[in-house]
Short mmCIF file of C-alpha atoms and ligand atoms in Angstrom, two decimals:
data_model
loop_
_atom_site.label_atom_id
_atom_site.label_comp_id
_atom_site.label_asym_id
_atom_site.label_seq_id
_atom_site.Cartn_x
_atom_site.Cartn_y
_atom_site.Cartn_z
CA UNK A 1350 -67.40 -59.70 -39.73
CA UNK A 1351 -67.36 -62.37 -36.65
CA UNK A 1352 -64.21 -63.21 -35.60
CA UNK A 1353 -63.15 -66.32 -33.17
CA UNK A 1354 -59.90 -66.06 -31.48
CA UNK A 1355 -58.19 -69.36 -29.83
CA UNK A 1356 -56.38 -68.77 -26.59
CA UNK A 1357 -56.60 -67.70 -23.22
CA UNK A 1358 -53.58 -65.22 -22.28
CA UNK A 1359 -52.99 -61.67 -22.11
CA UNK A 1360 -51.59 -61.65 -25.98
CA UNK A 1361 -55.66 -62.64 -27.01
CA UNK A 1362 -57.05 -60.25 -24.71
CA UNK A 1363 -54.87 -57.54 -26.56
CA UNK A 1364 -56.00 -59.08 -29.86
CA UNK A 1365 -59.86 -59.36 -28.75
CA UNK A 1366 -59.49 -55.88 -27.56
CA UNK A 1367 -58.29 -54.51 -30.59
CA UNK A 1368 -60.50 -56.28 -32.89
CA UNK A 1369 -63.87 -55.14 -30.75
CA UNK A 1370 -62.07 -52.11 -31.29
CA UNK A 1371 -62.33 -52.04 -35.53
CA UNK A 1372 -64.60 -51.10 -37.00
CA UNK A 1373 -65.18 -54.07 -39.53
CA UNK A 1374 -65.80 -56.67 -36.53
CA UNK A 1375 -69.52 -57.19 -35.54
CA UNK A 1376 -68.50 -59.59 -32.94
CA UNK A 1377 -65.99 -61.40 -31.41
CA UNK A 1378 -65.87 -64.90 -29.79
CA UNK A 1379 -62.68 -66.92 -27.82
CA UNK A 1380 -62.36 -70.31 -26.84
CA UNK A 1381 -60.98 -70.63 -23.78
CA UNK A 1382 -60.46 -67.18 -23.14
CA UNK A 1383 -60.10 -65.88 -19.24
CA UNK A 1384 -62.33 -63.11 -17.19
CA UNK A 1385 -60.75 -60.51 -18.97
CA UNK A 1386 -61.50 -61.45 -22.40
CA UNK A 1387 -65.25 -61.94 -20.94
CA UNK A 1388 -65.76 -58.56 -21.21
CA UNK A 1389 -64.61 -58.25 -24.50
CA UNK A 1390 -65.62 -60.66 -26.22
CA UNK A 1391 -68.01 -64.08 -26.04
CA UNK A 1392 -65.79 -66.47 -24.37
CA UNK A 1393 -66.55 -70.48 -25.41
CA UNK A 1394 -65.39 -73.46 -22.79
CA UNK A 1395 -63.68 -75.51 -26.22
CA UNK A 1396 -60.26 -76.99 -26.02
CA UNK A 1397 -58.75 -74.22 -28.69
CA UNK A 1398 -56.08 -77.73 -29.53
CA UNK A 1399 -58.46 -79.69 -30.76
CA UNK A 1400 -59.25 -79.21 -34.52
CA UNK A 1401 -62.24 -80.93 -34.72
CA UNK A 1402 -63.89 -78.70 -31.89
CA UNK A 1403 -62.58 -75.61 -33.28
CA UNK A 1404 -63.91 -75.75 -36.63
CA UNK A 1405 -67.58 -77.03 -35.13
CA UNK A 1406 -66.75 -74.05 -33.20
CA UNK A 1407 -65.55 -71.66 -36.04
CA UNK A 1408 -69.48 -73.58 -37.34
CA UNK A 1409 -71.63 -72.71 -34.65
CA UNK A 1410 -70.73 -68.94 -33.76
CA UNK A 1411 -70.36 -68.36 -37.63
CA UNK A 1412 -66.92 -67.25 -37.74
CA UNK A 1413 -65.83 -65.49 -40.82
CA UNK A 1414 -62.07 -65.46 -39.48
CA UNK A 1415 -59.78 -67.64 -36.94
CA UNK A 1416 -57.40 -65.84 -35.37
CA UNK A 1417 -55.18 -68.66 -33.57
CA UNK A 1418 -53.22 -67.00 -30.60
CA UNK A 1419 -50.30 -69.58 -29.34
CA UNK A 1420 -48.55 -72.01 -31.23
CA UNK A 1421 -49.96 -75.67 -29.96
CA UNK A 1422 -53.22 -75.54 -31.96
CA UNK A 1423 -51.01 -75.03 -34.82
CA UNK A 1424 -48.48 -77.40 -34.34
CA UNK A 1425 -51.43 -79.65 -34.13
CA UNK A 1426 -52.61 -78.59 -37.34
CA UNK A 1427 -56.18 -76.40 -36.41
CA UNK A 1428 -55.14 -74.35 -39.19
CA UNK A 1429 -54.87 -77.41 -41.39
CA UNK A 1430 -58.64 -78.13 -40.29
CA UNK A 1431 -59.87 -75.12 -40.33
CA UNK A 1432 -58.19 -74.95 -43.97
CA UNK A 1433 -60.21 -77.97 -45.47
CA UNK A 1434 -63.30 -76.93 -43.75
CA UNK A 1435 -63.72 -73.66 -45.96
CA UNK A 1436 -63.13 -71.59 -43.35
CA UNK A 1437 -60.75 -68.43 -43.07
CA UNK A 1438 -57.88 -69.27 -40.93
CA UNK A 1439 -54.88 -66.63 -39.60
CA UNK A 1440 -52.58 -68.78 -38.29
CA UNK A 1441 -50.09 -71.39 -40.59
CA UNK A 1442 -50.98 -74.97 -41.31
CA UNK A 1443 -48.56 -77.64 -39.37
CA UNK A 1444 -46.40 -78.63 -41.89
CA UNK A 1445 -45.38 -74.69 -41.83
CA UNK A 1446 -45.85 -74.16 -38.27
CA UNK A 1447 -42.32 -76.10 -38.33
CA UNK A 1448 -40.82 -72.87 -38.12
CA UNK A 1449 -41.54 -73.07 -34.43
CA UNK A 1450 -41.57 -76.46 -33.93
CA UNK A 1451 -38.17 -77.45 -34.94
CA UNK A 1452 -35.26 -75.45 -34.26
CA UNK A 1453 -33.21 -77.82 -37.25
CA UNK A 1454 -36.17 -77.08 -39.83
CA UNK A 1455 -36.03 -72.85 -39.05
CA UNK A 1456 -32.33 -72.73 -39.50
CA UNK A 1457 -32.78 -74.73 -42.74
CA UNK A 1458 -35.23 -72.36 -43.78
CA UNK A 1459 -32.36 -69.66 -42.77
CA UNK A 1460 -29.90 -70.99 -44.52
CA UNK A 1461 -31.32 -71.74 -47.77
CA UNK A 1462 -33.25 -68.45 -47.87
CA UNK A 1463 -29.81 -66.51 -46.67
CA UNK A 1464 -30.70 -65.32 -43.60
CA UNK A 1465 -27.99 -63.55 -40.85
CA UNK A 1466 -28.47 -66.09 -37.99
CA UNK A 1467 -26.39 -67.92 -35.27
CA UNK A 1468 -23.47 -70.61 -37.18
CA UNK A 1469 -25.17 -73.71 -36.05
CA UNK A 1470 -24.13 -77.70 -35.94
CA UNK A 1471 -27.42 -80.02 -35.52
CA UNK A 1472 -27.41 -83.83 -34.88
CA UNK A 1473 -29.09 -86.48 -33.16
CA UNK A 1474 -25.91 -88.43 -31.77
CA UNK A 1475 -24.81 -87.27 -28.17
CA UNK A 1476 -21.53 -88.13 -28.74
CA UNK A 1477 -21.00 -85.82 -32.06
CA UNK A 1478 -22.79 -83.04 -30.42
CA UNK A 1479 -20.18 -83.12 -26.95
CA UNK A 1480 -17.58 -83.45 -30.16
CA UNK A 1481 -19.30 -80.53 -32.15
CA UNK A 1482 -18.60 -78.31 -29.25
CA UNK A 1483 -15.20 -78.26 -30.54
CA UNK A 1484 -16.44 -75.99 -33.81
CA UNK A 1485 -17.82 -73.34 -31.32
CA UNK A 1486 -16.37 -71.18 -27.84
CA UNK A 1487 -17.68 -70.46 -24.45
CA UNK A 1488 -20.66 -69.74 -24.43
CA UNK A 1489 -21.70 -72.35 -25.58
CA UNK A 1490 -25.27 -72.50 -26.79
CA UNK A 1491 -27.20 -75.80 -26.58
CA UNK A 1492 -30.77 -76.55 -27.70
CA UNK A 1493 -33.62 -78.99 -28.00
CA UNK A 1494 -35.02 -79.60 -31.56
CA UNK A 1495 -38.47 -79.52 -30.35
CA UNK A 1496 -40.53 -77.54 -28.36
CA UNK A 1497 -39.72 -77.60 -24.72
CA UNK A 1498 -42.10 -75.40 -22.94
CA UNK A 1499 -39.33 -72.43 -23.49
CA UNK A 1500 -36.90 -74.34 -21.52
CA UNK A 1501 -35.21 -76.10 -24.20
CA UNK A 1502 -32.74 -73.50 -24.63
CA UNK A 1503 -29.18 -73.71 -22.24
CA UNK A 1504 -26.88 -71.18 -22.61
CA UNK A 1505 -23.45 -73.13 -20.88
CA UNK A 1506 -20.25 -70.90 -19.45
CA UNK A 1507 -17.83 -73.73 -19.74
CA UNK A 1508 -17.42 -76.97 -22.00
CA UNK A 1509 -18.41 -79.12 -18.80
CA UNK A 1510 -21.71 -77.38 -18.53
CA UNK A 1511 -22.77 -77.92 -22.78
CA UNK A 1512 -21.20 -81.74 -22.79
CA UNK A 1513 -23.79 -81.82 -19.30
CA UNK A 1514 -26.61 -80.05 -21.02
CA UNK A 1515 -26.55 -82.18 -24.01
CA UNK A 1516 -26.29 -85.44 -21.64
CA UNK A 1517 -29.57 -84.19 -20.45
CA UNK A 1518 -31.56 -83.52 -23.61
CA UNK A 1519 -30.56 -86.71 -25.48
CA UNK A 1520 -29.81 -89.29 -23.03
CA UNK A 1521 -31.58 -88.41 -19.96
CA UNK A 1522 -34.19 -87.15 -22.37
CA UNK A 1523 -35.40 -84.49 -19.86
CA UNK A 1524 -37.66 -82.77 -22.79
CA UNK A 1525 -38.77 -86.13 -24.37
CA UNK A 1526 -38.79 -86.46 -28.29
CA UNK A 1527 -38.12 -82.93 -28.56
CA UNK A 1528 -34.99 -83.52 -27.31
CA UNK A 1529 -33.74 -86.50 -29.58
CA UNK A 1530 -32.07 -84.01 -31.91
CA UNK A 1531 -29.96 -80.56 -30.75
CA UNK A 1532 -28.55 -77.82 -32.50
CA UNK A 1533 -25.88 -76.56 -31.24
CA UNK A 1534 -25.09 -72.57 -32.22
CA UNK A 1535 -22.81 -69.77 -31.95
CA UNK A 1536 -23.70 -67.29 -29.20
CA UNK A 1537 -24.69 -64.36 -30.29
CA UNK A 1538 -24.40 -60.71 -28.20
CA UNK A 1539 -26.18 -58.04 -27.95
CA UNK A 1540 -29.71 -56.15 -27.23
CA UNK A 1541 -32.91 -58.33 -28.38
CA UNK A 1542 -35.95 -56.85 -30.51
CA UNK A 1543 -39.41 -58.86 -31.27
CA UNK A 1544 -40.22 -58.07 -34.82
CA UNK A 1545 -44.06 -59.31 -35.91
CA UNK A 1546 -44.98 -59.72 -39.33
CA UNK A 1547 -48.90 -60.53 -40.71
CA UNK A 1548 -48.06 -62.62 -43.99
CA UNK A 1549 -50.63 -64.30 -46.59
CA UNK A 1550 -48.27 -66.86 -48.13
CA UNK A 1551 -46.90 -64.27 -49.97
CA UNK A 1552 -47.39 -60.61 -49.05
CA UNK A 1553 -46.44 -59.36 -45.24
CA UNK A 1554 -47.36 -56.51 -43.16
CA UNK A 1555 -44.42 -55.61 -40.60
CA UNK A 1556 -45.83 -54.16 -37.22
CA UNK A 1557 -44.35 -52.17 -34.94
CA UNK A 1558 -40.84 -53.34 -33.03
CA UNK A 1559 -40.95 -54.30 -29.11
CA UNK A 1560 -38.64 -55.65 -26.52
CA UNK A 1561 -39.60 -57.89 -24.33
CA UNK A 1562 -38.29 -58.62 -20.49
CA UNK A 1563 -37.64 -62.17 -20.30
CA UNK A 1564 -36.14 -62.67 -16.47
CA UNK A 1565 -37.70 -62.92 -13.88
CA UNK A 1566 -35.91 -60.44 -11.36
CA UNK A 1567 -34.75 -56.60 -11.91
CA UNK A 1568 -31.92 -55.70 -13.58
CA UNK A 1569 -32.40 -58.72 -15.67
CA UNK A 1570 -31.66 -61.86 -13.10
CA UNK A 1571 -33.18 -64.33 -11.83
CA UNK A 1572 -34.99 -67.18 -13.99
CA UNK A 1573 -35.84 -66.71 -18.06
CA UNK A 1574 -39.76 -66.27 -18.00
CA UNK A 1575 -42.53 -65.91 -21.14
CA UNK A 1576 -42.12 -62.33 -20.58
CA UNK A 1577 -42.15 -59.78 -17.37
CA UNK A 1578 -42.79 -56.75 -19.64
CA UNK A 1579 -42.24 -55.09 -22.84
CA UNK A 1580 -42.02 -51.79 -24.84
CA UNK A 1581 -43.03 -50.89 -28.04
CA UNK A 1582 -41.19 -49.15 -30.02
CA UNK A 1583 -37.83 -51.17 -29.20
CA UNK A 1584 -35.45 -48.05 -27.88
CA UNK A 1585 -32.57 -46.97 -30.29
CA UNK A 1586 -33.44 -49.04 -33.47
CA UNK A 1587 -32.15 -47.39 -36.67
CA UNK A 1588 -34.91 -45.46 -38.77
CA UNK A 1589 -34.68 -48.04 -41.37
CA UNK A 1590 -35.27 -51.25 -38.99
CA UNK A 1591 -38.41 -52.38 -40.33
CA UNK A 1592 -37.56 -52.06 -44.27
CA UNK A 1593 -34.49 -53.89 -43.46
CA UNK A 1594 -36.36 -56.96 -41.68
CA UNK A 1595 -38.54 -57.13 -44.65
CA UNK A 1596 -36.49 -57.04 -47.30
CA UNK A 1597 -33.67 -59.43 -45.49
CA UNK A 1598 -35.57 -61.59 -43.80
CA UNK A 1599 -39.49 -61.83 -43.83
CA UNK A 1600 -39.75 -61.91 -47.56
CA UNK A 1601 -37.18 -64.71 -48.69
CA UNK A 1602 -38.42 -66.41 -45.76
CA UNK A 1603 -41.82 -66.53 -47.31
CA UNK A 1604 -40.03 -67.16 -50.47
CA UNK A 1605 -38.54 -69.87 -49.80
CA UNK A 1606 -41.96 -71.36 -47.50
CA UNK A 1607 -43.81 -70.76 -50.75
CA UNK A 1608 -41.33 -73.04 -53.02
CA UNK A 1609 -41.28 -75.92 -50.26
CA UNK A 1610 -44.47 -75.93 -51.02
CA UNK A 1611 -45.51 -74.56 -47.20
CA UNK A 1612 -46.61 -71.43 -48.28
CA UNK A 1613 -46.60 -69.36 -44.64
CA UNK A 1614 -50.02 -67.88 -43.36
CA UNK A 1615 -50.45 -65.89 -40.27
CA UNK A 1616 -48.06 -64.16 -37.46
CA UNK A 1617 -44.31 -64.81 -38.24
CA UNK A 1618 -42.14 -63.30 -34.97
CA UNK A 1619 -38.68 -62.94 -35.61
CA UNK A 1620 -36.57 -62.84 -32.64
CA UNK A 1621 -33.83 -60.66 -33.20
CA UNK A 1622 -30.29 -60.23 -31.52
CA UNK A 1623 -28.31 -56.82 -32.60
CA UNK A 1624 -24.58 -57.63 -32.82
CA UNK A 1625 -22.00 -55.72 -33.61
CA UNK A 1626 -21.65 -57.23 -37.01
CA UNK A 1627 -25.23 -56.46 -37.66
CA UNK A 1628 -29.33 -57.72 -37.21
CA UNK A 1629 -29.19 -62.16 -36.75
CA UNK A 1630 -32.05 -64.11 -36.29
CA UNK A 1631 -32.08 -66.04 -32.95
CA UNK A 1632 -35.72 -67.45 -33.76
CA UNK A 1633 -39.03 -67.45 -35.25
CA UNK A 1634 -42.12 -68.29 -33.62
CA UNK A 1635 -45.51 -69.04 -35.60
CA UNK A 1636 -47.43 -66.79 -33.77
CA UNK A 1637 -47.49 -62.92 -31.82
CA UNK A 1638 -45.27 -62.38 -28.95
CA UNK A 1639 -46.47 -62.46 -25.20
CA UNK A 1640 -46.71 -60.05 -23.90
CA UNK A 1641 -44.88 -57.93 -26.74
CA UNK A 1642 -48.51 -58.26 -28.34
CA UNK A 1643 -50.10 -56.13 -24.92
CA UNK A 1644 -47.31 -52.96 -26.15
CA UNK A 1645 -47.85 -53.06 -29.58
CA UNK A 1646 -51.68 -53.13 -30.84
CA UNK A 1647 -52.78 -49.92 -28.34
CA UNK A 1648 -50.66 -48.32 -31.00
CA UNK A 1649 -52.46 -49.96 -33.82
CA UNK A 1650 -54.53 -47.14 -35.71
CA UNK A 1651 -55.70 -49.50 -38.39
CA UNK A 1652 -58.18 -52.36 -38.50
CA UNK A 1653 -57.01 -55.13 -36.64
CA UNK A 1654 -60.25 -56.91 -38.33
CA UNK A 1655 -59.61 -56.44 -41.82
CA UNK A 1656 -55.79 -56.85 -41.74
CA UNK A 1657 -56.43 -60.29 -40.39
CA UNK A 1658 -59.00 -61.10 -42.78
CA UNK A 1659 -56.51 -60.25 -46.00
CA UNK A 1660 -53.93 -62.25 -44.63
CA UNK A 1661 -56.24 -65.27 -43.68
CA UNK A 1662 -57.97 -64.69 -47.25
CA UNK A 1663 -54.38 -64.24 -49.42
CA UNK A 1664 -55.39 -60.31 -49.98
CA UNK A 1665 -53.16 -58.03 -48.48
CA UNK A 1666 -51.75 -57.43 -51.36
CA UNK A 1667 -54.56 -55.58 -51.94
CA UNK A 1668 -54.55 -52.76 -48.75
CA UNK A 1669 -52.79 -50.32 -47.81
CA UNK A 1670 -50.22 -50.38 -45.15
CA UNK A 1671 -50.87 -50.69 -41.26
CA UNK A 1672 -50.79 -47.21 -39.72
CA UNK A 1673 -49.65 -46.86 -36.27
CA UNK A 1674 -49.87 -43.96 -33.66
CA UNK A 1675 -46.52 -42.62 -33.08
CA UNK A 1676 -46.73 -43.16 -29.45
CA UNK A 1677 -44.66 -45.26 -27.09
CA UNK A 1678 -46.17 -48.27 -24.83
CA UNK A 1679 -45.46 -50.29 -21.82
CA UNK A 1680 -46.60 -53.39 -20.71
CA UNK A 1681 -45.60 -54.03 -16.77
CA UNK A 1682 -46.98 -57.97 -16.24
CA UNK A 1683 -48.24 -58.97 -12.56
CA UNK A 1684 -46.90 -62.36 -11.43
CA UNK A 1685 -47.86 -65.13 -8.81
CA UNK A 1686 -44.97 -65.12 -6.61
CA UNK A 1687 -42.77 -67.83 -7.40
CA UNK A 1688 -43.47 -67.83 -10.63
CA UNK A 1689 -41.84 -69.44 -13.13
CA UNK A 1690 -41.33 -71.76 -10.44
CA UNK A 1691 -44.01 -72.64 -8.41
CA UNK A 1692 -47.00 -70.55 -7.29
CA UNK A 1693 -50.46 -70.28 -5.59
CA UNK A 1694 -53.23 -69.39 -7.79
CA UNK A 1695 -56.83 -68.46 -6.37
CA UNK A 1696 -55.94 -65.56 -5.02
CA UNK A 1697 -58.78 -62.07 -5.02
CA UNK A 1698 -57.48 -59.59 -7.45
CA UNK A 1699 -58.89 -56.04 -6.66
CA UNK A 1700 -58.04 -52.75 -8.57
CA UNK A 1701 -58.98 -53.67 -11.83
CA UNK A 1702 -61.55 -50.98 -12.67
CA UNK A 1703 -59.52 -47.92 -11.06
CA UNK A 1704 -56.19 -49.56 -12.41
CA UNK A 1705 -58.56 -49.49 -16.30
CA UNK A 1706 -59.58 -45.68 -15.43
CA UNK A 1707 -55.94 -44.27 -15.29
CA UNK A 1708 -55.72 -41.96 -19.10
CA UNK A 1709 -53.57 -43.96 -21.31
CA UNK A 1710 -53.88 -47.67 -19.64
CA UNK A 1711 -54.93 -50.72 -20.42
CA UNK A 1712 -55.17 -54.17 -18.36
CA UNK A 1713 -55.05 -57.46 -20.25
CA UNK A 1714 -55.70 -60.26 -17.91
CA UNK A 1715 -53.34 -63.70 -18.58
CA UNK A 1716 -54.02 -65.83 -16.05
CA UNK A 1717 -57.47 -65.12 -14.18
CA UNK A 1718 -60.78 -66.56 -14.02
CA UNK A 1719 -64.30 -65.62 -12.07
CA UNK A 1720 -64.96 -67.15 -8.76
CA UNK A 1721 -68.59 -66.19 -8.21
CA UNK A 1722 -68.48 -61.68 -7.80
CA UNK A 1723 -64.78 -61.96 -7.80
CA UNK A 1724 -61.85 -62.25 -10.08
CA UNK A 1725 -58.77 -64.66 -8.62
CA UNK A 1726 -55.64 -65.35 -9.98
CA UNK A 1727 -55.24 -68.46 -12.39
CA UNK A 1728 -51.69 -68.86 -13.54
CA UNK A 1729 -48.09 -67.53 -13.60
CA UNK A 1730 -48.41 -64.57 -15.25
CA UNK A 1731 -51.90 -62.64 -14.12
CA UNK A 1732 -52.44 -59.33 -15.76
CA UNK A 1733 -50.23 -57.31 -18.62
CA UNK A 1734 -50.88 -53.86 -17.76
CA UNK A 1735 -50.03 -51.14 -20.61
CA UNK A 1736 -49.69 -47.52 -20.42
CA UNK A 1737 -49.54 -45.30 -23.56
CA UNK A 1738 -47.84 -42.20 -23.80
CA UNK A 1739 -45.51 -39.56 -26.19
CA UNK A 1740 -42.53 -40.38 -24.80
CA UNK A 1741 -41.32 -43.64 -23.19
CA UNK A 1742 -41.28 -41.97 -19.75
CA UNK A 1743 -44.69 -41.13 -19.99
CA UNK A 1744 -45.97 -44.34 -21.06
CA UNK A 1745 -43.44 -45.86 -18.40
CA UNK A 1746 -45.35 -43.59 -15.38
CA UNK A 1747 -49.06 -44.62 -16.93
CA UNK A 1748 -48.12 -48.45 -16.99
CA UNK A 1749 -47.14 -48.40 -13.56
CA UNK A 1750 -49.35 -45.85 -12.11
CA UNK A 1751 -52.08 -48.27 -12.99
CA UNK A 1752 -50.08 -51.13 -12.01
CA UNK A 1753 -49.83 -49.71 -8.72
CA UNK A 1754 -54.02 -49.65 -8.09
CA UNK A 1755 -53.82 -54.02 -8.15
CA UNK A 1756 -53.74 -56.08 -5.72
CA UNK A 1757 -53.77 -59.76 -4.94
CA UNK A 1758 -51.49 -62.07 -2.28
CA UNK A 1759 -48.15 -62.69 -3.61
CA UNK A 1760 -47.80 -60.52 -6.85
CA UNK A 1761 -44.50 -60.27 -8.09
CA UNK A 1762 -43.70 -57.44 -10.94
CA UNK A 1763 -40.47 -55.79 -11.90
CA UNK A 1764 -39.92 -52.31 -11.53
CA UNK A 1765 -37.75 -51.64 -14.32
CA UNK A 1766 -39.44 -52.34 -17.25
CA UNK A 1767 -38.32 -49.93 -19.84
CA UNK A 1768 -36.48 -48.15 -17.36
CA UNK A 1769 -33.97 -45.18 -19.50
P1 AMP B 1259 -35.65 -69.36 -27.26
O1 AMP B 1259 -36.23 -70.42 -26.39
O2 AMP B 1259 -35.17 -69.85 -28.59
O3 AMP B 1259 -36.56 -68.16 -27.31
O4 AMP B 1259 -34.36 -68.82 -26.52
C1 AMP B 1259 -34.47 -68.30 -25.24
C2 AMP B 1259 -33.46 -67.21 -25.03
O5 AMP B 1259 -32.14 -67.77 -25.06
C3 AMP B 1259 -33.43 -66.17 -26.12
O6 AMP B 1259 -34.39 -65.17 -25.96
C4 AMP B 1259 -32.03 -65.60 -25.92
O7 AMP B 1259 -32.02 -64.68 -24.85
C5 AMP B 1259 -31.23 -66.81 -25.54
N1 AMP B 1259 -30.55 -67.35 -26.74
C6 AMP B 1259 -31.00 -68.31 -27.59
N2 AMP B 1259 -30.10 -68.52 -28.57
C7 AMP B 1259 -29.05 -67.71 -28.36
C8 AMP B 1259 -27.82 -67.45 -29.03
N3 AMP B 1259 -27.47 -68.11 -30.13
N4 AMP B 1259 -27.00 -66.50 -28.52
C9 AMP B 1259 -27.34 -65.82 -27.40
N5 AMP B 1259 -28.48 -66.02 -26.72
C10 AMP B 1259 -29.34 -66.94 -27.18
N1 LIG B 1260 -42.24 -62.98 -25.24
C1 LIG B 1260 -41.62 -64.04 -25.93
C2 LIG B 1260 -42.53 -64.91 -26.67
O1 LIG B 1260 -43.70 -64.64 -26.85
O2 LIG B 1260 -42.07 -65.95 -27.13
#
């Protein structure tokens, strides 16, 4: 099969990887892509939000599959297109893609589906939400319906700080629209886990847990990121983590998608916090984690390829299982310094083929591009670099061993990703 895959981070040059990988795929295209994903895959200049482009796109290269990598095509409903153009689409349509987009409409879903997540108050009057912060204690948790370029989210020590944060989002409207409306939620404590599941509107396939690394500094300061690291499998999950996510939360989920009428097509991540009382949902995301994505398919032994296909086609009822190798994998990402604040891009990166020859490692580029012979830096996070091994120290030692070989002015990393 051909497959076209929309995006241009390190999560799509994991997924390119792996599908040039199976054995069903003939050939694979992106749109943007990066110069990582070049040499992978046929990379087209066409702006992957923009469903009329993709589905000429999907037209001209002869895609049998989509494979849509972030949310924003989505939310803008390139599925949707995609959809009424006859062609096979992994990724949900916008009215389902909601899941994402609104915080209100995922905790609905919760709810009526009887999901474990966060108690939550939602409203669109500033003045109930300072008064809803009565219902809940310090911490308090404040957040912006809509998407907010992952800073929507304020997590407030005092009552000052939440009556402040709320002031921001819906008067000072500092995230727009998606802002108008908050919700307002119990804080919940405890370790994280990223939990992925491939779904046809009615079946799922659960992959493999990871944790991701969201500050910025080691030791887990500094500012909330898209992701310094991960590791896959998430350390000390009980045996029976996966049935349980299934069974509790991925299928009533679909469930209850299916009898809105919204049946749910493509990645579903659900972001997990592990409290005392037990597994809650913090989130779901429409789409594969970044850069949980770069620690979890080098363990994929199946077809990437066909898995896709069966969801996008409403057949995985029909195959078995995914198989994975029972390794462990970490994924150490290279930053511009400064980032997420501000940071240069532009600058030579040089290592990449003896950082690729180290046994067991794998470099995903994120934010890169080629400047004539050279590759230079082109965004906040640069390269995900995974290392494989049969224990966690092992893959720990390969992922930074080859992390050590790049270069380029300013590169930030941590140093204790996955760190025992
Ligand atoms: P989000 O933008 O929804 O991914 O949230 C960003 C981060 O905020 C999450 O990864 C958590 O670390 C934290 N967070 C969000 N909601 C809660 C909550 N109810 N309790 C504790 N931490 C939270
Ligand atoms: N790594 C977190 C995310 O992809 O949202």
């Amino acid at each position: 099969m051909r497959a076209l895959v929309l995006g241009g981070g390190g999560r799509e040059h994991a997924l390119c990887w792996a599908l040039d990988q199976a054995a069903s795929v003939s050939h694979v295209v992106c749109a943007p892509g990066n110069a990582g994903i070049a040499e992978v895959a046929e990379v087209r200049a066409v702006d992957a939000g923009d469903p009329s482009a993709v589905v000429s796109l999907a037209g001209d290269v002869d895609a049998d599959v989509v494979v849509v990598g972030p949310e924003a095509p989505l939310i803008a409903g390139v599925a949707d297109a995609l959809t009424d153009a006859g062609v096979p689409v992994f990724g949900p349509t916008a009215a389902a893609a909601r899941l994402e987009g609104s915080k209100e409409f995922a905790k609905d879903v919760m709810v009526s589906a009887g999901v474990a997540t966060a108690s939550y108050w939602s409203g669109t009057s500033a003045e109930e939400a300072r008064e809803a912060l009565s219902g809940f204690a310090a911490p308090y948790v404040v957040k912006a319906d809509g998407l907010a370029a992952g800073k929507g989210v304020r997590i407030c020590g005092s009552r000052q700080e939440a009556e402040e944060a709320i002031d921001q989002m819906m008067v000072d409207r500092a995230f727009g629209a998606a802002g108008d409306r908050v919700v307002i939620e119990e804080f919940l404590a405890g370790p994280e886990v990223s939990v992925f599941a491939l779904c046809d509107g009615t079946t799922t396939r659960i992959l493999e847990t990871a944790r991701d690394y969201k500050r910025a500094l080691d030791g887990d300061s500094g500012l909330n990121t898209g992701g310094m690291g991960a590791v896959s499998p998430a350390p000390d999950l009980p045996e029976a983590f996966r049935a349980q996510v299934r069974e509790e939360v991925i299928d009533p989920v679909l469930a209850e998608m299916a009898a809105r009428g919204t049946p749910y097509v493509g990645a579903l991540y659900a972001g997990f916090v592990l409290t005392a009382q037990g597994p809650r949902v913090l989130e779901f995301n429409v789409r594969l984690g970044d850069p949980e994505t770069q620690a979890v398919l080098p363990r994929l032994a199946s077809d990437l390829g066909e898995a896709l296909l069966a969801a996008a086609t409403g057949r995985l009822a029909d195959r078995p299982g995914l198989d994975f190798y029972d390794t462990h994998c970490v994924t150490v990402v290279l930053a511009s310094g400064g980032y997420p604040g501000e940071y240069r891009t532009g600058k030579e990166i040089t290592g990449l083929e003896e950082a690729a020859s180290v046994p067991g490692a794998a470099v995903f580029h994120a934010g890169t591009r080629r400047d004539g012979g050279r590759i230079v830096t082109a965004g906040g996070r640069v390269l995900a670099v995974s290392g494989r091994g049969s224990t966690v120290a092992q893959a720990r030692a390969t992922a930074y061993q080859a992390a050590d070989a790049i270069h380029f002015e300013g590169l930030h990393r941590r140093e204790d990703i996955a760190e025992l």
